[in-house]
Coordinates of C-alpha atoms in Angstrom, one line a residue:
M1 CA 69.7 76.7 84.2
I2 CA 71.2 78.2 87.3
I3 CA 74.9 77.7 87.8
F4 CA 76.2 77.8 91.4
E5 CA 79.4 79.7 91.6
P6 CA 81.0 79.2 95.0
W7 CA 83.5 82.0 94.6
N8 CA 80.7 84.5 94.2
Y9 CA 78.9 83.1 97.2
F10 CA 82.0 83.4 99.4
N11 CA 82.8 86.9 98.0
C12 CA 79.3 88.0 98.9
R13 CA 79.6 86.5 102.4
A14 CA 83.0 88.1 102.9
S15 CA 81.7 91.4 101.8
F16 CA 78.8 91.2 104.2
L17 CA 81.1 90.3 107.0
E18 CA 83.5 93.1 106.2
N19 CA 80.6 95.6 106.1
Y20 CA 79.2 94.2 109.4
V21 CA 82.6 94.6 111.1
K22 CA 83.1 98.1 109.8
K23 CA 79.6 99.1 110.9
Y24 CA 79.8 97.7 114.4
R25 CA 83.6 98.0 115.0
P26 CA 83.4 100.2 118.1
F27 CA 80.9 97.9 119.8
L28 CA 82.9 94.8 118.8
L29 CA 86.1 96.3 120.1
F30 CA 84.3 97.2 123.4
L31 CA 83.1 93.6 123.8
G32 CA 86.5 92.1 122.9
K33 CA 88.4 94.3 125.4
F34 CA 85.7 93.8 128.1
F35 CA 85.7 90.0 127.9
L36 CA 89.5 89.7 127.5
T37 CA 90.1 91.9 130.5
Y38 CA 87.4 90.2 132.6
L39 CA 88.8 86.7 131.6
L40 CA 92.4 87.6 132.4
A41 CA 91.6 89.3 135.7
T42 CA 89.4 86.4 136.7
V43 CA 92.1 83.8 135.8
V44 CA 94.7 85.8 137.9
Y45 CA 92.3 86.0 140.8
Q46 CA 91.5 82.3 140.7
W47 CA 95.2 81.6 140.6
Y48 CA 95.6 83.7 143.7
L49 CA 92.7 81.8 145.4
S50 CA 94.3 78.5 144.5
G51 CA 97.0 79.3 147.1
F52 CA 94.4 78.7 149.8
D53 CA 93.0 75.3 150.6
A54 CA 89.3 75.4 151.1
N55 CA 89.3 71.8 152.4
Q56 CA 91.5 73.0 155.3
H57 CA 89.1 76.0 155.8
D58 CA 91.7 78.5 154.7
V59 CA 90.4 82.0 154.2
D60 CA 92.2 84.2 151.6
D61 CA 94.0 87.3 152.9
I62 CA 91.7 89.7 151.1
T63 CA 88.6 88.2 152.7
Q64 CA 90.3 88.2 156.1
S65 CA 91.2 91.9 155.6
V66 CA 87.6 92.8 154.7
G67 CA 86.4 90.9 157.8
K68 CA 88.8 92.8 160.1
Q69 CA 87.8 96.2 158.6
S70 CA 84.1 95.3 158.8
R71 CA 84.6 94.5 162.5
W72 CA 86.3 97.8 163.0
V73 CA 83.4 99.7 161.4
L74 CA 80.9 97.5 163.3
Q75 CA 82.5 98.5 166.6
L76 CA 81.3 102.1 165.9
F77 CA 77.7 100.8 166.5
G78 CA 78.4 98.5 169.5
D79 CA 80.3 95.5 170.7
A80 CA 81.7 93.5 167.7
G81 CA 83.8 90.3 167.3
L82 CA 85.3 88.3 164.5
N83 CA 86.8 84.8 164.3
R84 CA 87.5 82.1 161.8
H85 CA 84.7 79.6 161.1
P86 CA 85.8 76.2 162.5
S87 CA 84.4 74.1 159.6
Q88 CA 84.1 76.5 156.6
P89 CA 86.5 78.8 154.7
S90 CA 84.9 81.9 156.1
M91 CA 85.0 84.5 158.9
R92 CA 82.2 84.9 161.5
L93 CA 81.1 88.4 162.6
Y94 CA 79.4 88.9 166.0
F95 CA 77.4 91.9 167.1
E96 CA 76.5 92.5 170.7
G97 CA 77.6 88.9 171.4
K98 CA 75.3 87.4 168.7
Y99 CA 76.6 85.6 165.6
V100 CA 75.0 87.7 162.8
A101 CA 77.0 87.0 159.6
R102 CA 79.7 85.0 157.9
I103 CA 82.1 86.5 155.4
I104 CA 83.0 84.2 152.6
E105 CA 85.3 84.9 149.6
G106 CA 82.4 86.2 147.5
C107 CA 81.8 89.0 150.1
N108 CA 85.1 90.7 149.5
A109 CA 83.8 92.5 146.4
V110 CA 86.8 91.5 144.2
S111 CA 84.5 90.1 141.5
V112 CA 82.7 93.5 141.5
M113 CA 86.0 95.3 141.1
I114 CA 87.0 93.0 138.2
L115 CA 83.7 93.8 136.5
F116 CA 84.2 97.5 137.1
A117 CA 87.8 97.5 135.8
A118 CA 86.9 95.5 132.7
F119 CA 84.3 98.0 131.7
V120 CA 86.7 101.0 132.3
I121 CA 89.4 99.3 130.2
A122 CA 86.9 98.4 127.5
F123 CA 85.9 102.1 127.3
A124 CA 89.6 103.1 127.6
G125 CA 90.8 106.6 128.1
R126 CA 94.4 107.9 128.5
L127 CA 96.5 105.3 130.4
K128 CA 97.1 107.6 133.4
H129 CA 93.4 108.3 133.7
T130 CA 92.4 104.7 133.2
I131 CA 94.8 103.4 136.0
W132 CA 93.8 106.3 138.3
F133 CA 90.1 105.7 137.8
I134 CA 90.4 101.9 138.3
L135 CA 92.3 102.4 141.5
A136 CA 90.0 105.1 142.9
G137 CA 86.9 103.3 141.8
S138 CA 88.1 100.0 143.4
A139 CA 88.8 101.9 146.6
V140 CA 85.3 103.3 146.6
I141 CA 83.8 99.9 146.0
H142 CA 86.0 98.4 148.8
I143 CA 85.0 101.1 151.3
L144 CA 81.4 100.8 150.4
N145 CA 81.5 97.0 150.7
V146 CA 83.1 97.2 154.2
F147 CA 80.4 99.6 155.4
R148 CA 77.8 97.4 153.6
I149 CA 78.9 94.4 155.7
A150 CA 78.9 96.3 159.0
L151 CA 75.5 97.9 158.4
L152 CA 74.1 94.6 157.2
C153 CA 75.2 93.1 160.5
V154 CA 73.5 95.9 162.6
L155 CA 70.3 95.6 160.6
I156 CA 70.2 91.8 160.7
Y157 CA 70.8 92.0 164.5
H158 CA 67.8 94.3 164.9
F159 CA 65.6 93.0 162.0
P160 CA 66.5 89.3 161.5
E161 CA 63.2 88.7 159.6
N162 CA 64.4 91.0 156.8
E163 CA 67.7 89.3 156.2
H164 CA 66.8 88.0 152.7
F165 CA 65.7 91.5 151.6
L166 CA 68.6 93.3 153.1
H167 CA 71.3 90.8 151.9
G168 CA 69.8 89.7 148.6
V169 CA 68.1 92.9 147.4
L170 CA 68.8 96.2 149.1
F171 CA 72.6 96.1 149.6
P172 CA 73.4 94.6 146.1
L173 CA 71.2 97.3 144.6
I174 CA 73.2 100.0 146.4
I175 CA 76.6 98.5 145.4
Y176 CA 75.7 98.0 141.7
S177 CA 74.0 101.5 141.6
V178 CA 77.3 103.0 142.7
V179 CA 79.3 101.0 140.2
F180 CA 76.9 102.1 137.5
L181 CA 77.3 105.8 138.5
L182 CA 81.1 105.3 138.4
W183 CA 80.8 103.9 134.9
V184 CA 78.7 106.9 133.8
V185 CA 81.3 109.3 135.2
W186 CA 84.1 107.4 133.4
V187 CA 82.3 107.3 130.0
N188 CA 81.3 111.0 130.2
K189 CA 84.4 112.5 131.8
F190 CA 87.5 110.5 131.2
S191 CA 87.1 107.9 128.4
N192 CA 88.2 108.4 124.8
H193 CA 84.5 108.8 123.9
A194 CA 84.3 111.8 126.2
Q195 CA 87.4 113.4 124.8
K196 CA 85.9 113.2 121.3
S197 CA 82.6 114.8 122.4
P198 CA 82.1 118.5 121.6

């Protein structure tokens, strides 16, 4: 006759869980820090966006700034203009008198910066290096994004039939490749992992 002893079952399960946590502790810490940072930053950003009424076609200040900077870069290639969209919360960019693109909140690259920062914090290094790298990396992402929008406008103006490829494939690939390279530099040069490597 087999006697079921619940305390042995729970001790066994607890021991398994304890061993699992010990074995995968670095990975679990990474995931916890990543998702917590991403969640907190996203909540703060959504709180910021809640100050702008999309029903009134308000465009947040960051997106407006990206639009103005993109127009400035676009002017290096020819005549460029920018105005508020009359019926949407977005900015309209013109190149050589033709409406070529609209800049919505998702075009300002803040979500990419949040993702970038969450990874850096999850693979933390010394506080000074972490803050410096997040600021420098976010600046690189911002500048790259502004040039992305301007170049996208020029290319769409000249090659409108390739808009889907340019906007949906090529430029996202470039942005995320740069973010990945920044992560590689962070992990190998500045994170605590790099400091422990011989």
